[in-house]
């Protein structure tokens, strides 16, 4: 330590400015706390810079390009050309708008922002290393929100042509061909997107289905669409090794007893994400981790060190931006003396595949595994006027309810705008709505939202727009 | 009984801030839901008992 160096006093120190961290900082400031946020990179974290936002921008552009290439509307003739560098430049402006917004919000809430890396030296003291200097900060409360990063495969390490989602989102041109290892939501979203932009895509998935966390009824439609874009999907495939040369990569994978090779310009590894918990000095201050390397927290987001909280991808639960933000508010409110706890009945999950998938609450299989007797209502997009007029008649809405009480337990939507339709269903579950509550709510016509009402009617046995068999 | 405790998010928050465990509150809402006024009634009763 530099002789004579001062230790600065801060009230609330937030480490990380992703969806968990910046929301925590703002809520703490709203509640009258003086807040300092430290992030080693860009405001907005993975979600805004290398995740949700840039991926959705590319997905939208690819969708539009694809739709223009093969106009879905008879009588509307279109031609499509692609200047990918302009697409990327636009995506970057989207990112900059959103991260600029975070900067404005932090400033507007009088939050002190520091770019640097944090290392705990004591349970109430952290050292922050900026590019030029190091400072010690004594804090009353701390919220750790350091997020996660892509998992690297030991046998197929990252290199110039073996890349993570970070690099795939920043391609300066559409690769001729792309091998995606991992058929989870990130792999499917990016694989499908680059296939639409014209890349020859091969997806290797270790389990027996893509999107293994979702029910087969849901992944089947996505699989069918991937084949339309000439994507090769190989399931039960285990990637073994990679050879890289000037022009591309040759990947070796096992399929049962057989060994295969496939060649492409790049290999994109999307097998999962790991928590950023290693370089903080958590062990020096005795913060307990779970056996999976996540930070152990209670329902108030408190770690084993009383004045330190943890939120987002570094704690157990779904690695989703909206879960991180929710926890950020809880942690900030607890610090401000409020009786807040993590208390939700459900968290929606969305895959921006084509068609989109959105789920919330229990699936039919989950409910049955809990020995619940359920009523199920399923309504097809093909029977919805708005969907047909949108030329988007693929998909369905499915509701799962408790048979006796009619209480909504879960919902699944696959099809156009599934990501938006799921919000009503999440609210219904949180409010303890029954199938009748949903069915008796007048939904505007013609809208996709009517399918929510009608699937409730299906479950109740009295739908108008499908025939009960 | 092991009935599920049903209450809207705002009612759960109100109970939490009032230090009321929802399992002790008698629900009067539809489908056995606990309403804000059920929590208020419980609070009034608890005050009375003191």
XYZ file of C-alpha atoms in Angstrom:
519
model
C 0.000 0.000 0.000
C 1.173 3.475 -0.855
C 2.266 5.364 2.225
C -0.171 8.008 3.258
C -2.919 6.724 0.972
C -6.386 7.570 2.126
C -9.202 5.099 2.378
C -12.335 6.623 0.955
C -15.626 6.044 2.705
C -18.618 5.003 0.632
C -22.072 3.977 1.775
C -23.212 1.467 -0.876
C -20.627 -0.035 -3.214
C -22.062 -1.865 -6.226
C -19.662 -4.071 -8.166
C -20.798 -4.481 -11.751
C -23.085 -2.296 -13.881
C -25.095 -4.990 -15.670
C -28.886 -5.369 -15.383
C -28.486 -6.421 -11.747
C -25.898 -3.862 -10.725
C -27.205 -0.699 -12.359
C -30.785 -1.370 -11.257
C -29.585 -2.041 -7.687
C -27.611 1.205 -7.764
C -30.568 3.257 -8.998
C -33.026 1.763 -6.483
C -30.537 2.338 -3.642
C -30.115 5.960 -4.766
C -33.923 6.381 -5.000
C -34.072 5.273 -1.380
C -31.629 7.976 -0.340
C -28.392 6.033 -0.289
C -25.143 7.400 -1.605
C -23.965 4.875 -4.179
C -20.703 4.112 -5.956
C -20.714 1.699 -8.895
C -17.544 0.065 -10.153
C -17.427 -1.793 -13.457
C -14.303 -2.952 -15.222
C -15.797 -2.561 -18.695
C -18.867 -0.919 -20.174
C -22.037 0.217 -18.412
C -24.966 -2.102 -19.052
C -22.921 -5.253 -18.627
C -23.239 -8.342 -20.786
C -26.929 -7.809 -21.524
C -26.540 -4.421 -23.168
C -23.102 -4.855 -24.685
C -22.598 -8.518 -25.532
C -25.932 -10.229 -24.867
C -29.651 -9.490 -24.952
C -29.655 -6.208 -26.849
C -27.076 -6.758 -29.617
C -28.335 -10.305 -30.214
C -31.912 -9.093 -30.578
C -30.796 -6.349 -32.955
C -29.086 -8.893 -35.218
C -32.026 -11.308 -34.921
C -34.439 -8.574 -36.030
C -32.281 -7.560 -38.979
C -31.841 -11.199 -40.061
C -35.576 -11.807 -39.765
C -36.346 -8.791 -41.905
C -33.724 -9.756 -44.492
C -35.090 -13.284 -44.695
C -38.700 -12.121 -44.937
C -37.764 -9.668 -47.687
C -35.887 -12.351 -49.640
C -38.921 -14.584 -49.825
C -41.806 -12.150 -49.311
C -44.368 -13.956 -47.200
C -47.186 -11.942 -48.788
C -48.396 -13.039 -52.223
C -48.540 -10.050 -54.502
C -45.841 -8.214 -52.623
C -42.669 -8.638 -54.601
C -39.459 -7.778 -52.810
C -35.776 -8.170 -53.329
C -33.273 -8.125 -50.511
C -29.660 -7.092 -50.443
C -27.417 -7.253 -47.454
C -24.627 -4.910 -46.403
C -23.617 -6.641 -43.205
C -21.162 -3.960 -42.120
C -24.064 -1.489 -42.068
C -26.147 -3.937 -40.047
C -23.300 -4.157 -37.545
C -22.909 -0.394 -37.436
C -26.645 -0.041 -36.741
C -26.473 -2.725 -34.024
C -23.677 -0.727 -32.421
C -25.806 2.428 -32.403
C -28.570 0.456 -30.659
C -26.075 -0.699 -28.025
C -24.694 2.810 -27.602
C -28.162 4.302 -27.223
C -28.993 1.842 -24.464
C -25.667 2.085 -22.623
C -25.859 5.884 -22.982
C -29.263 5.628 -21.327
C -27.779 3.741 -18.383
C -25.058 6.370 -18.041
C -27.703 9.131 -18.004
C -29.797 7.276 -15.427
C -26.811 6.724 -13.127
C -25.816 10.368 -13.450
C -29.405 11.527 -12.949
C -29.524 9.560 -9.710
C -26.192 11.113 -8.613
C -24.413 7.771 -8.595
C -20.636 7.815 -8.615
C -19.309 5.597 -11.446
C -15.743 4.256 -11.515
C -14.145 2.127 -14.185
C -11.903 -0.412 -12.507
C -11.487 -3.846 -10.990
C -12.432 -4.667 -7.432
C -10.685 -6.907 -4.941
C -11.952 -7.352 -1.386
C -9.285 -6.765 1.256
C -11.571 -6.872 4.306
C -15.267 -7.599 4.866
C -15.888 -3.845 4.715
C -13.084 -2.756 2.440
C -12.292 -3.181 -1.222
C -9.440 -2.130 -3.411
C -10.357 -0.661 -6.768
C -7.717 -0.690 -9.481
C -8.349 1.763 -12.271
C -6.128 1.955 -15.313
C -3.802 4.408 -13.610
C -4.111 3.919 -9.872
C -5.431 1.957 -6.936
C -7.748 3.188 -4.223
C -9.178 1.618 -1.090
C -12.832 2.075 -0.293
C -14.456 1.341 3.034
C -18.115 0.573 2.541
C -21.135 0.128 4.777
C -22.873 -2.141 2.290
C -21.780 -3.864 -0.888
C -23.740 -5.514 -3.698
C -21.759 -7.918 -5.872
C -23.167 -8.163 -9.390
C -20.226 -9.351 -11.451
C -22.213 -11.542 -13.843
C -20.979 -14.396 -15.957
C -18.887 -15.160 -18.999
C -18.917 -17.860 -21.699
C -17.641 -21.312 -20.730
C -14.583 -22.447 -22.646
C -14.283 -26.118 -23.627
C -10.967 -27.563 -22.482
C -10.577 -29.684 -25.640
C -11.650 -26.828 -27.936
C -10.119 -23.662 -26.477
C -11.041 -20.191 -27.707
C -8.801 -18.869 -30.474
C -9.058 -16.759 -33.602
C -11.592 -19.119 -35.141
C -13.011 -20.793 -32.046
C -15.164 -18.078 -30.617
C -17.782 -17.280 -27.986
C -21.044 -15.360 -28.391
C -19.064 -12.146 -27.697
C -17.123 -12.438 -30.961
C -20.047 -13.871 -32.965
C -22.041 -10.729 -32.217
C -19.180 -8.628 -33.615
C -18.430 -10.469 -36.875
C -17.498 -7.836 -39.448
C -18.863 -10.033 -42.217
C -21.201 -12.991 -42.409
C -19.040 -16.101 -42.138
C -19.326 -18.498 -45.042
C -19.953 -21.331 -42.597
C -20.341 -21.722 -38.851
C -20.361 -24.690 -36.486
C -22.304 -24.038 -33.270
C -21.429 -26.273 -30.330
C -24.379 -26.252 -27.944
C -28.044 -26.157 -28.993
C -29.282 -24.103 -26.040
C -31.008 -20.768 -26.469
C -27.864 -18.760 -27.247
C -26.657 -21.303 -29.817
C -30.053 -21.527 -31.481
C -30.610 -17.759 -31.563
C -27.187 -17.042 -33.076
C -27.096 -20.126 -35.321
C -30.502 -19.336 -36.798
C -29.579 -15.682 -37.243
C -26.387 -16.345 -39.190
C -28.189 -18.997 -41.250
C -30.702 -16.322 -42.250
C -27.845 -13.969 -43.150
C -26.597 -16.720 -45.476
C -24.026 -18.727 -43.501
C -24.007 -22.516 -43.763
C -24.668 -23.500 -40.145
C -24.163 -26.793 -38.352
C -25.442 -27.136 -34.795
C -24.000 -29.848 -32.554
C -25.986 -30.645 -29.410
C -24.926 -33.195 -26.805
C -28.386 -34.244 -25.627
C -31.057 -35.791 -27.832
C -32.818 -32.519 -28.669
C -32.039 -28.870 -29.293
C -33.299 -26.508 -26.560
C -33.166 -29.408 -24.075
C -34.607 -27.272 -21.269
C -37.873 -26.888 -23.180
C -40.515 -29.489 -23.971
C -40.148 -31.363 -27.295
C -43.434 -29.880 -28.574
C -41.755 -26.477 -28.426
C -38.361 -27.335 -29.875
C -39.898 -29.312 -32.747
C -41.199 -26.223 -34.544
C -37.844 -24.464 -34.204
C -36.089 -27.540 -35.554
C -38.406 -27.601 -38.561
C -37.636 -23.971 -39.269
C -33.882 -24.491 -38.920
C -34.076 -27.150 -41.627
C -35.810 -24.621 -43.870
C -32.638 -22.522 -43.662
C -30.538 -25.572 -44.484
C -29.100 -25.803 -40.970
C -27.647 -29.204 -40.105
C -28.665 -30.174 -36.586
C -26.761 -33.084 -35.083
C -27.990 -34.253 -31.696
C -26.234 -36.602 -29.248
C -22.984 -35.264 -30.722
C -19.897 -34.809 -28.549
C -17.336 -32.316 -29.848
C -13.858 -33.805 -29.410
C -11.154 -31.654 -30.952
C -10.490 -28.920 -33.436
C -7.809 -28.155 -35.999
C -7.407 -24.622 -37.142
C -5.665 -23.305 -40.256
C -5.527 -20.125 -42.324
C -8.969 -20.512 -43.873
C -11.049 -22.321 -41.296
C -11.479 -25.041 -38.744
C -12.049 -28.768 -38.873
C -13.996 -30.067 -35.939
C -14.033 -33.692 -34.879
C -17.042 -34.997 -32.989
C -18.304 -38.344 -31.819
C -21.750 -39.611 -32.645
C -22.167 -42.792 -30.645
C -19.286 -45.060 -31.669
C -18.605 -43.144 -34.871
C -16.255 -40.237 -35.372
C -17.129 -37.457 -37.825
C -15.496 -34.268 -38.972
C -17.070 -31.072 -40.175
C -15.354 -28.016 -41.618
C -16.363 -24.393 -41.329
C -15.007 -20.868 -41.208
C -15.614 -20.613 -37.441
C -16.646 -22.671 -34.427
C -18.992 -20.903 -32.011
C -18.984 -22.447 -28.528
C -22.222 -21.829 -26.630
C -22.279 -24.573 -24.037
C -23.087 -22.335 -21.089
C -21.857 -19.483 -18.922
C -19.816 -19.458 -15.724
C -20.070 -17.009 -12.815
C -17.418 -14.277 -12.423
C -16.535 -15.020 -8.827
C -12.861 -15.909 -8.979
C -10.925 -12.652 -9.026
C -12.736 -10.751 -6.314
C -10.934 -12.175 -3.299
C -14.141 -13.679 -1.942
C -12.165 -16.330 -0.074
C -10.087 -13.728 1.770
C -13.238 -12.344 3.374
C -14.948 -15.718 3.804
C -17.935 -15.436 1.452
C -19.470 -18.887 1.145
C -20.014 -20.464 -2.254
C -22.394 -23.287 -3.196
C -20.961 -26.553 -4.536
C -21.564 -25.158 -8.035
C -19.330 -22.144 -7.396
C -22.229 -19.712 -7.034
C -22.472 -17.305 -4.113
C -24.738 -18.545 -1.354
C -27.470 -16.011 -0.574
C -30.564 -15.871 1.594
C -33.986 -14.576 0.538
C -32.767 -11.006 1.092
C -29.858 -11.567 -1.335
C -27.435 -11.451 1.637
C -24.205 -13.461 1.467
C -22.577 -15.131 4.469
C -20.870 -11.793 5.135
C -23.583 -9.697 6.734
C -23.145 -6.405 4.869
C -22.393 -7.932 1.459
C -25.151 -8.892 -0.987
C -24.970 -10.825 -4.266
C -27.349 -10.824 -7.228
C -27.684 -12.014 -10.822
C -25.727 -14.720 -12.606
C -23.365 -15.265 -9.655
C -26.181 -16.569 -7.413
C -28.393 -19.651 -7.913
C -31.428 -19.541 -10.200
C -32.012 -18.803 -13.857
C -29.275 -16.719 -15.509
C -31.668 -14.103 -16.863
C -31.388 -10.303 -16.994
C -34.830 -9.740 -15.488
C -34.042 -12.021 -12.553
C -30.832 -10.047 -11.914
C -32.701 -6.717 -11.996
C -35.398 -8.023 -9.633
C -32.751 -9.167 -7.161
C -30.977 -5.837 -7.535
C -34.087 -4.026 -6.309
C -34.500 -6.464 -3.404
C -30.884 -6.027 -2.279
C -31.082 -2.225 -2.492
C -34.362 -2.141 -0.567
C -33.024 -4.432 2.156
C -29.991 -2.156 2.525
C -32.347 0.816 2.877
C -34.142 -0.980 5.709
C -37.177 -2.245 3.798
C -38.736 -5.640 4.440
C -38.027 -6.868 0.904
C -37.378 -10.482 0.008
C -37.096 -12.514 -3.178
C -40.749 -13.497 -3.508
C -42.030 -14.475 -6.933
C -44.249 -17.275 -8.141
C -42.739 -17.364 -11.606
C -40.136 -15.913 -13.973
C -40.833 -15.901 -17.697
C -38.151 -17.261 -20.023
C -37.951 -16.362 -23.695
C -36.035 -17.759 -26.659
C -35.864 -15.392 -29.625
C -35.780 -18.289 -32.036
C -37.978 -18.422 -35.132
C -40.671 -19.051 -34.081
C -40.221 -17.466 -30.645
C -40.647 -19.571 -27.501
C -41.813 -18.197 -24.168
C -42.590 -20.113 -21.018
C -43.606 -19.244 -17.486
C -44.445 -21.296 -14.403
C -44.842 -25.058 -14.578
C -44.844 -27.114 -17.749
C -47.328 -29.977 -18.037
C -44.502 -32.419 -17.264
C -43.380 -30.335 -14.225
C -46.942 -30.286 -12.864
C -47.325 -34.025 -13.321
C -43.943 -34.600 -11.659
C -45.375 -32.719 -8.666
C -48.355 -35.102 -8.751
C -50.737 -32.297 -9.614
C -53.922 -33.077 -11.499
C -54.021 -30.589 -14.331
C -56.315 -29.161 -16.967
C -54.547 -28.237 -20.175
C -55.744 -25.895 -22.878
C -53.966 -25.527 -26.182
C -54.942 -23.110 -28.927
C -53.262 -22.990 -32.356
C -52.065 -19.832 -34.114
C -53.709 -21.270 -37.257
C -57.158 -20.591 -35.731
C -56.391 -16.957 -34.820
C -57.369 -14.334 -37.372
C -54.575 -11.933 -36.526
C -51.968 -14.707 -36.796
C -53.269 -15.783 -40.196
C -53.319 -12.173 -41.418
C -49.727 -11.813 -40.182
C -48.852 -14.888 -42.205
C -47.664 -16.364 -38.921
C -49.965 -19.331 -38.413
C -47.310 -21.621 -36.901
C -47.414 -22.256 -33.175
C -49.702 -22.500 -30.193
C -50.544 -21.161 -26.755
C -50.775 -23.747 -23.998
C -52.054 -23.187 -20.481
C -51.571 -25.571 -17.585
C -53.953 -25.191 -14.637
C -54.800 -27.032 -11.453
C -57.744 -29.245 -12.325
C -59.716 -28.728 -9.131
C -59.229 -25.024 -8.467
C -58.608 -23.869 -12.042
C -55.582 -21.910 -10.805
C -53.150 -21.142 -13.579
C -49.864 -22.966 -12.924
C -47.934 -22.381 -16.102
C -48.028 -21.352 -19.736
C -46.071 -21.977 -22.897
C -46.251 -20.022 -26.099
C -44.507 -20.750 -29.357
C -45.103 -18.510 -32.341
C -44.982 -14.867 -33.401
C -44.701 -12.409 -30.487
C -44.588 -15.213 -27.902
C -42.124 -13.021 -26.011
C -44.805 -10.344 -25.559
C -47.771 -12.676 -25.009
C -46.091 -14.301 -22.008
C -46.310 -11.109 -19.906
C -50.081 -11.425 -19.407
C -49.662 -15.018 -18.330
C -46.923 -14.182 -15.829
C -49.209 -11.543 -14.308
C -52.081 -14.036 -14.196
C -49.936 -16.523 -12.287
C -48.632 -13.868 -9.873
C -52.198 -12.712 -9.158
C -53.440 -16.255 -8.611
C -55.807 -16.066 -11.591
C -57.894 -19.043 -12.640
C -58.684 -20.229 -16.153
C -62.070 -18.521 -15.807
C -60.445 -15.219 -14.828
C -58.426 -15.376 -18.046
C -61.352 -16.576 -20.178
C -63.702 -13.878 -18.857
C -61.258 -11.057 -19.580
C -62.237 -9.453 -22.885
C -59.284 -9.505 -25.250
C -59.161 -7.144 -28.226
C -60.013 -8.542 -31.639
C -58.221 -9.285 -33.839
C -55.046 -9.746 -31.776
C -52.663 -12.546 -30.965
C -53.592 -12.012 -27.306
C -57.007 -13.558 -27.974
C -55.261 -16.928 -28.089
C -54.617 -16.581 -24.346
C -58.353 -16.176 -23.717
C -59.247 -18.986 -26.089
C -56.693 -21.449 -24.706
C -58.268 -20.859 -21.287
C -61.643 -21.642 -22.858
C -60.190 -24.804 -24.381
C -59.051 -25.902 -20.937
C -62.539 -25.161 -19.615
C -64.059 -27.210 -22.432
C -65.938 -24.399 -24.199
C -63.807 -22.758 -26.892
C -65.466 -20.828 -29.702
C -62.868 -21.003 -32.436
C -61.823 -24.639 -32.251
C -64.057 -27.685 -32.055
C -63.893 -29.725 -28.881
C -63.449 -33.338 -29.759
C -53.812 -27.725 6.425
C -51.309 -27.473 3.598
C -53.361 -25.162 1.417
C -51.383 -22.965 -0.909
C -51.077 -19.371 0.233
C -52.493 -17.212 -2.541
C -52.091 -13.460 -2.631
C -51.265 -10.841 -5.237
C -47.692 -9.469 -5.220
C -48.820 -6.159 -3.669
C -50.648 -7.966 -0.856
C -47.604 -10.155 -0.191
C -45.507 -6.988 0.027
C -47.995 -5.283 2.358
C -48.041 -8.325 4.669
C -44.259 -8.481 4.685
C -43.939 -4.804 5.568
C -46.555 -5.211 8.273
C -44.753 -8.204 9.741
C -47.662 -10.530 9.035
C -47.152 -14.168 8.058
C -49.743 -14.854 5.364
C -50.256 -18.408 6.626
C -52.002 -16.898 9.672
C -54.417 -14.783 7.639
C -57.931 -15.990 6.815
C -58.547 -15.486 3.099
C -61.862 -14.069 1.906
C -61.009 -13.420 -1.741
C -62.024 -15.487 -4.766
C -60.401 -18.922 -5.005
C -59.160 -18.627 -1.432
C -57.075 -15.553 -2.157
C -55.811 -13.344 0.671
C -56.846 -9.736 0.088
C -55.222 -6.614 1.490
C -58.248 -6.132 3.752
C -57.769 -9.661 5.140
C -54.274 -8.633 6.227
C -55.666 -5.378 7.646
C -58.323 -7.319 9.574
C -55.633 -9.619 10.930
C -53.559 -6.597 11.989
C -56.541 -5.001 13.746
C -57.252 -8.266 15.561
C -53.617 -8.665 16.533
C -53.578 -5.076 17.867
C -56.752 -5.778 19.794
C -55.230 -8.900 21.342
C -52.336 -6.838 22.646
